[in-house]
mmCIF file of C-alpha atoms in Angstrom:
data_model
loop_
_atom_site.group_PDB
_atom_site.id
_atom_site.type_symbol
_atom_site.label_atom_id
_atom_site.label_comp_id
_atom_site.label_asym_id
_atom_site.label_seq_id
_atom_site.Cartn_x
_atom_site.Cartn_y
_atom_site.Cartn_z
ATOM 1 C CA MET S 1 159.803 28.591 182.715
ATOM 2 C CA ASP S 2 162.336 31.067 181.315
ATOM 3 C CA GLY S 3 161.513 29.881 177.823
ATOM 4 C CA ASP S 4 157.777 30.320 178.413
ATOM 5 C CA LEU S 5 158.284 33.890 179.614
ATOM 6 C CA LEU S 6 160.502 34.721 176.632
ATOM 7 C CA GLU S 7 157.856 33.348 174.272
ATOM 8 C CA GLU S 8 155.219 35.376 176.091
ATOM 9 C CA LEU S 9 157.356 38.496 175.804
ATOM 10 C CA ASP S 10 157.800 37.920 172.092
ATOM 11 C CA LYS S 11 154.040 37.451 171.632
ATOM 12 C CA PHE S 12 153.175 40.667 173.482
ATOM 13 C CA CYS S 13 155.698 42.539 171.330
ATOM 14 C CA LYS S 14 154.148 41.161 168.153
ATOM 15 C CA ASP S 15 150.678 42.088 169.431
ATOM 16 C CA GLY S 16 151.800 45.633 170.255
ATOM 17 C CA LYS S 17 151.023 45.304 173.968
ATOM 18 C CA ALA S 18 153.661 47.478 175.602
ATOM 19 C CA LYS S 19 152.427 47.320 179.209
ATOM 20 C CA GLU S 20 152.162 43.537 179.270
ATOM 21 C CA ALA S 21 155.484 43.094 177.468
ATOM 22 C CA VAL S 22 157.356 45.304 179.932
ATOM 23 C CA GLU S 23 155.826 43.460 182.875
ATOM 24 C CA ILE S 24 157.352 40.248 181.491
ATOM 25 C CA LEU S 25 160.654 42.052 180.839
ATOM 26 C CA LEU S 26 160.850 43.142 184.475
ATOM 27 C CA LYS S 27 160.136 39.589 185.658
ATOM 28 C CA LEU S 28 162.960 38.288 183.478
ATOM 29 C CA GLN S 29 165.211 41.059 184.752
ATOM 30 C CA GLY S 30 164.487 40.024 188.340
ATOM 31 C CA MET S 31 165.362 36.439 187.406
ATOM 32 C CA GLN S 32 168.581 37.681 185.736
ATOM 33 C CA VAL S 33 167.505 36.174 182.427
ATOM 34 C CA THR S 34 169.083 37.797 179.362
ATOM 35 C CA VAL S 35 166.693 39.079 176.702
ATOM 36 C CA ASN S 36 168.154 39.081 173.196
ATOM 37 C CA PHE S 37 168.809 42.384 171.485
ATOM 38 C CA ASP S 38 166.307 41.862 168.641
ATOM 39 C CA CYS S 39 163.534 41.439 171.193
ATOM 40 C CA LEU S 40 164.592 44.658 172.937
ATOM 41 C CA LEU S 41 164.485 46.503 169.625
ATOM 42 C CA ARG S 42 160.942 45.230 169.040
ATOM 43 C CA LEU S 43 160.019 46.398 172.525
ATOM 44 C CA ILE S 44 161.463 49.853 171.824
ATOM 45 C CA SER S 45 159.300 50.026 168.703
ATOM 46 C CA VAL S 46 156.149 48.890 170.540
ATOM 47 C CA CYS S 47 156.584 51.492 173.287
ATOM 48 C CA GLY S 48 157.077 54.253 170.726
ATOM 49 C CA GLU S 49 154.114 53.286 168.573
ATOM 50 C CA SER S 50 151.900 52.929 171.671
ATOM 51 C CA MET S 51 153.073 56.243 173.156
ATOM 52 C CA ALA S 52 153.704 54.223 176.321
ATOM 53 C CA LEU S 53 156.049 56.639 178.073
ATOM 54 C CA LYS S 54 156.152 54.884 181.434
ATOM 55 C CA GLU S 55 157.070 51.597 179.748
ATOM 56 C CA ALA S 56 159.521 53.384 177.424
ATOM 57 C CA LYS S 57 161.489 54.653 180.417
ATOM 58 C CA GLN S 58 161.558 51.167 181.943
ATOM 59 C CA VAL S 59 162.880 49.675 178.702
ATOM 60 C CA HIS S 60 165.515 52.423 178.499
ATOM 61 C CA GLU S 61 166.638 51.716 182.063
ATOM 62 C CA HIS S 62 166.804 47.979 181.347
ATOM 63 C CA ILE S 63 168.961 48.495 178.254
ATOM 64 C CA MET S 64 171.385 50.760 180.111
ATOM 65 C CA ARG S 65 171.749 48.104 182.828
ATOM 66 C CA ALA S 66 172.027 45.189 180.438
ATOM 67 C CA MET S 67 174.431 46.735 177.903
ATOM 68 C CA SER S 68 177.734 48.150 179.085
ATOM 69 C CA SER S 69 178.147 50.424 176.055
ATOM 70 C CA PRO S 70 175.155 50.645 173.697
ATOM 71 C CA ASP S 71 176.101 51.554 170.133
ATOM 72 C CA VAL S 72 174.913 54.684 168.348
ATOM 73 C CA ASN S 73 172.109 52.800 166.584
ATOM 74 C CA THR S 74 170.646 51.746 169.949
ATOM 75 C CA TYR S 75 170.758 55.313 171.245
ATOM 76 C CA ASN S 76 169.055 56.471 168.036
ATOM 77 C CA LYS S 77 166.250 53.945 168.542
ATOM 78 C CA ILE S 78 165.750 55.036 172.158
ATOM 79 C CA MET S 79 165.691 58.677 171.085
ATOM 80 C CA GLU S 80 163.058 57.936 168.449
ATOM 81 C CA MET S 81 161.015 55.954 170.983
ATOM 82 C CA TYR S 82 160.803 58.958 173.300
ATOM 83 C CA SER S 83 160.046 61.241 170.357
ATOM 84 C CA LYS S 84 157.098 59.096 169.290
ATOM 85 C CA CYS S 85 155.804 59.361 172.861
ATOM 86 C CA GLY S 86 155.898 63.144 172.518
ATOM 87 C CA ALA S 87 158.525 63.271 175.290
ATOM 88 C CA MET S 88 161.038 65.548 173.596
ATOM 89 C CA ASP S 89 162.831 66.507 176.817
ATOM 90 C CA ASP S 90 163.709 62.836 177.296
ATOM 91 C CA ALA S 91 164.701 62.498 173.637
ATOM 92 C CA LEU S 92 166.956 65.555 173.849
ATOM 93 C CA ASP S 93 168.518 64.218 177.039
ATOM 94 C CA VAL S 94 169.494 61.043 175.157
ATOM 95 C CA PHE S 95 170.782 63.075 172.204
ATOM 96 C CA ASN S 96 172.860 65.409 174.364
ATOM 97 C CA ASN S 97 174.417 62.610 176.439
ATOM 98 C CA MET S 98 175.080 59.890 173.859
ATOM 99 C CA PRO S 99 178.830 59.162 173.502
ATOM 100 C CA GLU S 100 178.809 59.660 169.742
ATOM 101 C CA ARG S 101 176.332 60.690 167.066
ATOM 102 C CA ASP S 102 175.896 59.846 163.404
ATOM 103 C CA TRP S 103 173.821 61.698 160.822
ATOM 104 C CA ILE S 104 170.792 59.564 161.754
ATOM 105 C CA SER S 105 171.033 60.957 165.291
ATOM 106 C CA TRP S 106 170.828 64.518 163.999
ATOM 107 C CA ASP S 107 168.158 63.727 161.415
ATOM 108 C CA THR S 108 165.997 61.943 163.991
ATOM 109 C CA MET S 109 166.098 64.881 166.392
ATOM 110 C CA ILE S 110 165.487 67.511 163.701
ATOM 111 C CA THR S 111 162.540 65.597 162.250
ATOM 112 C CA TRP S 112 160.870 64.734 165.546
ATOM 113 C CA LEU S 113 161.351 68.207 167.006
ATOM 114 C CA ALA S 114 159.449 69.469 163.976
ATOM 115 C CA LYS S 115 156.770 66.775 164.287
ATOM 116 C CA ASN S 116 156.294 67.808 167.911
ATOM 117 C CA GLU S 117 155.762 71.435 166.821
ATOM 118 C CA LEU S 118 159.185 72.581 168.066
ATOM 119 C CA GLY S 119 160.107 74.141 164.745
ATOM 120 C CA GLU S 120 162.548 76.719 166.047
ATOM 121 C CA ASP S 121 164.482 74.085 167.996
ATOM 122 C CA ALA S 122 164.620 71.923 164.862
ATOM 123 C CA ILE S 123 166.060 74.741 162.738
ATOM 124 C CA ASP S 124 168.557 75.655 165.474
ATOM 125 C CA LEU S 125 169.746 72.042 165.588
ATOM 126 C CA PHE S 126 170.076 71.955 161.804
ATOM 127 C CA THR S 127 172.208 75.085 162.017
ATOM 128 C CA GLN S 128 174.402 73.442 164.678
ATOM 129 C CA PHE S 129 174.752 70.409 162.420
ATOM 130 C CA LYS S 130 176.082 72.526 159.553
ATOM 131 C CA GLU S 131 178.295 74.661 161.809
ATOM 132 C CA ALA S 132 179.916 71.451 163.069
ATOM 133 C CA GLY S 133 181.136 70.877 159.514
ATOM 134 C CA PHE S 134 178.646 68.172 158.515
ATOM 135 C CA ARG S 135 176.845 68.063 155.190
ATOM 136 C CA PRO S 136 173.097 67.376 155.207
ATOM 137 C CA ASN S 137 171.760 64.711 152.905
ATOM 138 C CA SER S 138 168.539 64.635 150.928
ATOM 139 C CA LYS S 139 166.438 63.106 153.701
ATOM 140 C CA MET S 140 167.376 65.688 156.322
ATOM 141 C CA PHE S 141 165.789 68.492 154.317
ATOM 142 C CA ILE S 142 162.371 66.841 154.649
ATOM 143 C CA GLY S 143 162.521 67.507 158.395
ATOM 144 C CA VAL S 144 163.788 71.034 157.778
ATOM 145 C CA PHE S 145 160.839 71.869 155.522
ATOM 146 C CA LEU S 146 158.475 70.421 158.107
ATOM 147 C CA ALA S 147 160.042 72.662 160.760
ATOM 148 C CA CYS S 148 159.607 75.723 158.534
ATOM 149 C CA GLY S 149 155.961 74.804 158.056
ATOM 150 C CA VAL S 150 155.499 74.596 161.834
ATOM 151 C CA LEU S 151 157.020 78.066 162.177
ATOM 152 C CA GLY S 152 154.998 79.428 159.275
ATOM 153 C CA ASP S 153 158.271 80.833 157.916
ATOM 154 C CA MET S 154 158.022 80.456 154.160
ATOM 155 C CA ASP S 155 161.086 82.567 153.453
ATOM 156 C CA GLU S 156 163.210 80.268 155.615
ATOM 157 C CA GLY S 157 161.774 77.222 153.855
ATOM 158 C CA MET S 158 162.432 78.525 150.357
ATOM 159 C CA PHE S 159 165.932 79.565 151.440
ATOM 160 C CA HIS S 160 166.692 75.966 152.381
ATOM 161 C CA LEU S 161 165.204 74.704 149.106
ATOM 162 C CA ILE S 162 167.634 76.918 147.174
ATOM 163 C CA SER S 163 170.489 76.064 149.547
ATOM 164 C CA MET S 164 170.111 72.323 149.092
ATOM 165 C CA LYS S 165 170.690 72.798 145.351
ATOM 166 C CA ASN S 166 173.317 75.542 145.380
ATOM 167 C CA ASP S 167 175.297 74.682 148.522
ATOM 168 C CA PHE S 168 175.000 70.906 148.727
ATOM 169 C CA ASP S 169 174.350 69.795 145.122
ATOM 170 C CA ILE S 170 171.170 67.959 146.117
ATOM 171 C CA ILE S 171 168.540 67.787 143.398
ATOM 172 C CA PRO S 172 165.043 68.139 144.942
ATOM 173 C CA THR S 173 162.926 65.027 144.477
ATOM 174 C CA MET S 174 159.149 64.717 144.366
ATOM 175 C CA GLU S 175 159.200 64.110 148.127
ATOM 176 C CA HIS S 176 160.890 67.481 148.639
ATOM 177 C CA HIS S 177 158.364 69.217 146.376
ATOM 178 C CA LEU S 178 155.537 67.567 148.288
ATOM 179 C CA SER S 179 157.073 68.805 151.549
ATOM 180 C CA ILE S 180 157.158 72.361 150.193
ATOM 181 C CA VAL S 181 153.475 72.148 149.204
ATOM 182 C CA GLN S 182 152.709 70.891 152.712
ATOM 183 C CA MET S 183 154.830 73.659 154.219
ATOM 184 C CA LEU S 184 153.114 76.424 152.235
ATOM 185 C CA GLY S 185 149.616 75.062 152.510
ATOM 186 C CA SER S 186 149.703 74.221 156.218
ATOM 187 C CA ALA S 187 150.609 77.837 156.999
ATOM 188 C CA GLY S 188 147.734 79.162 154.878
ATOM 189 C CA TYR S 189 149.717 80.066 151.750
ATOM 190 C CA LEU S 190 147.396 78.145 149.439
ATOM 191 C CA ASP S 191 147.847 80.379 146.395
ATOM 192 C CA GLU S 192 151.615 80.130 146.752
ATOM 193 C CA ALA S 193 151.349 76.344 147.062
ATOM 194 C CA LEU S 194 149.281 76.206 143.869
ATOM 195 C CA GLU S 195 151.796 78.407 142.051
ATOM 196 C CA PHE S 196 154.649 76.217 143.290
ATOM 197 C CA ILE S 197 152.941 73.110 141.881
ATOM 198 C CA HIS S 198 152.469 74.743 138.485
ATOM 199 C CA LYS S 199 156.146 75.758 138.376
ATOM 200 C CA MET S 200 157.528 72.364 139.427
ATOM 201 C CA HIS S 201 160.168 70.955 137.103
ATOM 202 C CA LEU S 202 159.011 67.426 137.910
ATOM 203 C CA GLU S 203 155.826 65.945 136.520
ATOM 204 C CA GLN S 204 152.914 66.738 138.809
ATOM 205 C CA ASN S 205 151.537 63.607 140.415
ATOM 206 C CA VAL S 206 148.399 62.765 142.359
ATOM 207 C CA ASN S 207 150.107 63.150 145.749
ATOM 208 C CA VAL S 208 150.711 66.892 145.444
ATOM 209 C CA TRP S 209 147.143 67.554 144.305
ATOM 210 C CA GLU S 210 145.681 65.352 147.029
ATOM 211 C CA THR S 211 147.780 67.206 149.617
ATOM 212 C CA LEU S 212 146.639 70.608 148.393
ATOM 213 C CA MET S 213 143.035 69.358 148.243
ATOM 214 C CA TYR S 214 143.151 68.379 151.899
ATOM 215 C CA LEU S 215 144.886 71.562 153.056
ATOM 216 C CA SER S 216 142.456 73.740 151.114
ATOM 217 C CA ARG S 217 139.446 72.094 152.692
ATOM 218 C CA VAL S 218 140.899 72.202 156.194
ATOM 219 C CA GLN S 219 141.335 75.958 155.818
ATOM 220 C CA GLY S 220 137.932 76.558 154.285
ATOM 221 C CA ASN S 221 138.927 77.212 150.669
ATOM 222 C CA LEU S 222 136.347 74.789 149.294
ATOM 223 C CA GLU S 223 136.610 76.120 145.748
ATOM 224 C CA LEU S 224 140.321 75.317 145.497
ATOM 225 C CA GLY S 225 139.725 72.024 147.281
ATOM 226 C CA ASP S 226 137.117 71.029 144.680
ATOM 227 C CA ARG S 227 139.424 72.047 141.812
ATOM 228 C CA CYS S 228 142.158 69.850 143.246
ATOM 229 C CA ALA S 229 139.672 67.006 143.732
ATOM 230 C CA GLU S 230 138.798 67.131 140.022
ATOM 231 C CA ILE S 231 142.479 66.755 139.133
ATOM 232 C CA VAL S 232 142.905 63.929 141.656
ATOM 233 C CA GLU S 233 139.956 62.120 140.096
ATOM 234 C CA GLN S 234 141.509 62.447 136.636
ATOM 235 C CA LEU S 235 144.893 61.144 137.825
ATOM 236 C CA ASP S 236 143.692 58.367 140.156
ATOM 237 C CA PRO S 237 139.958 57.999 140.904
ATOM 238 C CA THR S 238 140.698 55.439 143.645
ATOM 239 C CA ARG S 239 142.120 58.234 145.842
ATOM 240 C CA LEU S 240 138.676 59.762 146.346
ATOM 241 C CA ASP S 241 136.346 58.044 148.790
ATOM 242 C CA LYS S 242 132.817 59.071 149.736
ATOM 243 C CA GLU S 243 134.049 61.735 152.155
ATOM 244 C CA SER S 244 136.513 63.262 149.698
ATOM 245 C CA LYS S 245 133.881 63.478 146.955
ATOM 246 C CA ALA S 246 131.515 65.152 149.415
ATOM 247 C CA GLY S 247 134.134 67.836 150.057
ATOM 248 C CA LEU S 248 135.032 66.604 153.539
ATOM 249 C CA VAL S 249 138.333 65.839 155.223
ATOM 250 C CA PRO S 250 138.918 62.071 155.557
ATOM 251 C CA LYS S 251 138.901 61.007 159.198
ATOM 252 C CA LYS S 252 137.810 57.894 161.002
ATOM 253 C CA LEU S 253 136.482 54.943 159.060
ATOM 254 C CA ALA S 254 139.091 52.958 160.972
ATOM 255 C CA SER S 255 140.755 54.533 163.957
ATOM 256 C CA GLN S 256 142.586 53.364 167.019
ATOM 257 C CA ASN S 257 143.596 55.298 170.080
ATOM 258 C CA LEU S 258 146.158 54.167 172.634
ATOM 259 C CA LEU S 259 146.702 55.568 176.128
ATOM 260 C CA GLU S 260 149.982 55.695 178.039
ATOM 261 C CA ARG S 261 148.940 53.926 181.225
ATOM 262 C CA ARG S 262 146.169 51.700 179.904
ATOM 263 C CA THR S 263 146.148 50.621 176.288
ATOM 264 C CA GLN S 264 142.718 50.438 174.670
ATOM 265 C CA GLY S 265 141.676 50.546 171.015
ATOM 266 C CA TYR S 266 138.516 52.390 169.965
ATOM 267 C CA ARG S 267 136.323 53.014 166.954
ATOM 268 C CA ALA S 268 133.754 55.779 166.678
ATOM 269 C CA GLY S 269 130.702 54.845 168.753
ATOM 270 C CA ASP S 270 132.560 51.954 170.379
ATOM 271 C CA LYS S 271 130.863 50.392 173.419
ATOM 272 C CA SER S 272 133.114 47.377 173.914
ATOM 273 C CA SER S 273 134.985 48.706 176.954
ATOM 274 C CA PRO S 274 133.953 47.427 180.409
ATOM 275 C CA ASP S 275 133.973 51.114 181.416
ATOM 276 C CA THR S 276 131.504 52.117 178.676
ATOM 277 C CA ASP S 277 128.899 53.593 181.044
ATOM 278 C CA LYS S 278 131.509 55.680 182.876
ATOM 279 C CA ILE S 279 133.106 56.822 179.593
ATOM 280 C CA TYR S 280 129.859 57.991 178.014
ATOM 281 C CA GLY S 281 128.703 59.543 181.301
ATOM 282 C CA LEU S 282 131.911 61.562 181.503
ATOM 283 C CA LEU S 283 131.546 62.658 177.876
ATOM 284 C CA ARG S 284 127.982 63.844 178.539
ATOM 285 C CA ASN S 285 129.203 65.943 181.462
ATOM 286 C CA LEU S 286 132.045 67.348 179.371
ATOM 287 C CA LYS S 287 129.637 68.157 176.533
ATOM 288 C CA ALA S 288 127.566 70.399 178.800
ATOM 289 C CA GLN S 289 130.679 72.246 180.009
ATOM 290 C CA MET S 290 132.008 72.548 176.457
ATOM 291 C CA ILE S 291 128.790 74.163 175.255
ATOM 292 C CA GLU S 292 129.002 76.640 178.130
ATOM 293 C CA ALA S 293 132.539 77.430 176.963
ATOM 294 C CA GLY S 294 131.252 78.243 173.471
ATOM 295 C CA TYR S 295 131.657 74.903 171.677
ATOM 296 C CA VAL S 296 129.407 74.392 168.637
ATOM 297 C CA PRO S 297 129.513 70.903 167.034
ATOM 298 C CA GLU S 298 130.603 70.835 163.380
ATOM 299 C CA THR S 299 128.216 68.127 162.211
ATOM 300 C CA ARG S 300 129.371 68.363 158.581
ATOM 301 C CA PHE S 301 131.961 65.769 159.621
ATOM 302 C CA VAL S 302 129.134 63.233 160.071
ATOM 303 C CA LEU S 303 128.151 61.661 156.744
ATOM 304 C CA HIS S 304 125.202 59.599 157.939
ATOM 305 C CA ASP S 305 121.809 60.779 156.682
ATOM 306 C CA VAL S 306 120.273 61.398 160.120
ATOM 307 C CA ASP S 307 118.741 64.347 161.965
ATOM 308 C CA GLN S 308 120.818 67.066 163.621
ATOM 309 C CA GLU S 309 120.489 65.622 167.126
ATOM 310 C CA SER S 310 121.704 62.204 165.965
ATOM 311 C CA LYS S 311 124.648 63.803 164.188
ATOM 312 C CA GLU S 312 125.657 65.602 167.381
ATOM 313 C CA GLU S 313 125.431 62.362 169.361
ATOM 314 C CA ALA S 314 127.573 60.580 166.752
ATOM 315 C CA ILE S 315 130.279 63.216 166.752
ATOM 316 C CA HIS S 316 130.533 63.169 170.557
ATOM 317 C CA ALA S 317 131.334 59.449 170.347
ATOM 318 C CA HIS S 318 134.316 59.807 168.011
ATOM 319 C CA SER S 319 137.186 57.529 168.905
ATOM 320 C CA GLU S 320 139.638 60.113 170.248
ATOM 321 C CA ARG S 321 137.037 61.390 172.713
ATOM 322 C CA LEU S 322 136.358 57.865 173.952
ATOM 323 C CA ALA S 323 140.087 57.377 174.453
ATOM 324 C CA LEU S 324 140.464 60.683 176.281
ATOM 325 C CA ALA S 325 137.587 59.835 178.603
ATOM 326 C CA GLN S 326 139.199 56.457 179.329
ATOM 327 C CA GLY S 327 142.456 58.254 180.074
ATOM 328 C CA PHE S 328 140.794 60.688 182.478
ATOM 329 C CA LEU S 329 139.189 57.784 184.320
ATOM 330 C CA THR S 330 142.338 55.680 184.655
ATOM 331 C CA SER S 331 145.132 58.196 185.283
ATOM 332 C CA PRO S 332 146.001 60.532 188.183
ATOM 333 C CA ALA S 333 144.558 64.051 188.146
ATOM 334 C CA ARG S 334 146.585 66.630 186.177
ATOM 335 C CA MET S 335 148.641 63.931 184.492
ATOM 336 C CA PRO S 336 149.056 64.422 180.702
ATOM 337 C CA VAL S 337 147.003 62.039 178.581
ATOM 338 C CA ARG S 338 148.489 60.631 175.382
ATOM 339 C CA VAL S 339 146.374 59.470 172.436
ATOM 340 C CA THR S 340 147.403 58.191 169.029
ATOM 341 C CA LYS S 341 145.256 57.868 165.893
ATOM 342 C CA ASN S 342 146.000 56.022 162.684
ATOM 343 C CA LEU S 343 144.180 58.723 160.679
ATOM 344 C CA ARG S 344 144.022 62.503 160.783
ATOM 345 C CA VAL S 345 142.031 64.031 163.608
ATOM 346 C CA CYS S 346 138.836 65.636 162.262
ATOM 347 C CA GLY S 347 138.212 69.354 162.604
ATOM 348 C CA ASP S 348 135.435 69.064 165.161
ATOM 349 C CA CYS S 349 137.405 66.721 167.412
ATOM 350 C CA HIS S 350 140.400 69.025 167.183
ATOM 351 C CA ASN S 351 138.330 71.972 168.410
ATOM 352 C CA ALA S 352 136.598 69.855 171.041
ATOM 353 C CA CYS S 353 139.860 68.489 172.446
ATOM 354 C CA LYS S 354 141.311 71.985 172.761
ATOM 355 C CA ILE S 355 138.312 73.048 174.848
ATOM 356 C CA ILE S 356 138.476 69.840 176.888
ATOM 357 C CA SER S 357 142.141 70.537 177.730
ATOM 358 C CA TYR S 358 141.034 73.861 179.201
ATOM 359 C CA ILE S 359 138.085 72.398 181.124
ATOM 360 C CA VAL S 360 139.982 69.505 182.722
ATOM 361 C CA GLY S 361 143.237 71.405 183.224
ATOM 362 C CA ARG S 362 145.359 68.719 181.581
ATOM 363 C CA GLN S 363 147.806 68.571 178.720
ATOM 364 C CA LEU S 364 146.510 66.371 175.910
ATOM 365 C CA ILE S 365 149.150 64.960 173.571
ATOM 366 C CA MET S 366 147.574 63.591 170.417
ATOM 367 C CA ARG S 367 149.500 61.994 167.564
ATOM 368 C CA ASP S 368 147.619 61.480 164.300
ATOM 369 C CA ASN S 369 149.086 60.112 161.080
ATOM 370 C CA LYS S 370 150.672 63.450 160.164
ATOM 371 C CA ARG S 371 151.825 65.263 163.281
ATOM 372 C CA PHE S 372 151.608 65.805 167.030
ATOM 373 C CA HIS S 373 149.048 68.067 168.701
ATOM 374 C CA HIS S 374 150.082 69.308 172.146
ATOM 375 C CA MET S 375 146.914 70.833 173.634
ATOM 376 C CA LYS S 376 146.913 72.828 176.844
ATOM 377 C CA ASP S 377 144.668 75.552 178.291
ATOM 378 C CA GLY S 378 142.508 75.519 175.155
ATOM 379 C CA VAL S 379 145.378 76.050 172.698
ATOM 380 C CA CYS S 380 147.011 73.582 170.297
ATOM 381 C CA SER S 381 150.664 73.662 169.304
ATOM 382 C CA CYS S 382 149.715 73.336 165.619
ATOM 383 C CA ASN S 383 148.041 76.776 165.697
ATOM 384 C CA ASP S 384 145.033 75.133 164.030
ATOM 385 C CA TYR S 385 146.969 74.325 160.847
ATOM 386 C CA TRP S 386 147.366 70.606 160.292
#
């Protein structure tokens, strides 16, 4: 029987089913059956990727019971797990109480603080790192530039770019240059980002132009976005899909959302859930309240050649909204709802989710493929730059 449960645990881990995997883990724990370390590492990864905070805490507790003195790598993995759940207080608690730290510990905290929009905390931690006599490596500066972008502090970012060369003898790579473009562009400094690209000592590649194309369009500079798109097409035509050529931000041809307490994958317009009627009914009620609050659907994000009413119906059935509705239905009132997407959240859904957070009085924590969005009382931590 033990062997069957261990096989089942391994299967749930491979399938990314955090809730089911942890249920098996707790059964094995009650039977005093030892779970091998590799399996625990896979479980840590599954909980982080699924933003399954409840299960993440149970795995953490199990590891602390099962291992008398976890090594620094294990603590780093636990810290990253909490960070991916958007639970930075828990991550910081691990960081502050771990017996020893290596540079990965510091880098993980700096990077994930920035990804969770805590830019000032990330820069403060980087300062502590240097004041402790440690030398940052090339990778750590990627998180630093991200933090500066979150803060919108371009002077700080450029200071660190110069410092990495002059103080630490680190030659900026293309990844660093791309981070600077992201930093400048995400804070609205599009002209400065364009100038930075032209002055780069490295050969300009398709990634920097694609990044600036996206940032320009997100912020409404369609002319610059189209200019960048022309360059992208010259460098690598495969980078431009139908949406990109139409001047839109790529969003949800394939998306999946996962909730903390109940894991469920969704695509736009999905009706596969047994709770479909309740989900769509809730969304209809929310739509009416959103319109009263001033929401106007941005139907340019719908590419289908249909009438305006059909476009509005389509956009209200985008995957993140389905996931949020499922979360509202299956979690206690006022509890934060966590959603993850494998693509960027579209502009209309971003605005809609902000308004929804105000209407329902809940914190919505959304992780797309670039950053976290902590939405509360109608405001997003990204300050509408993402």
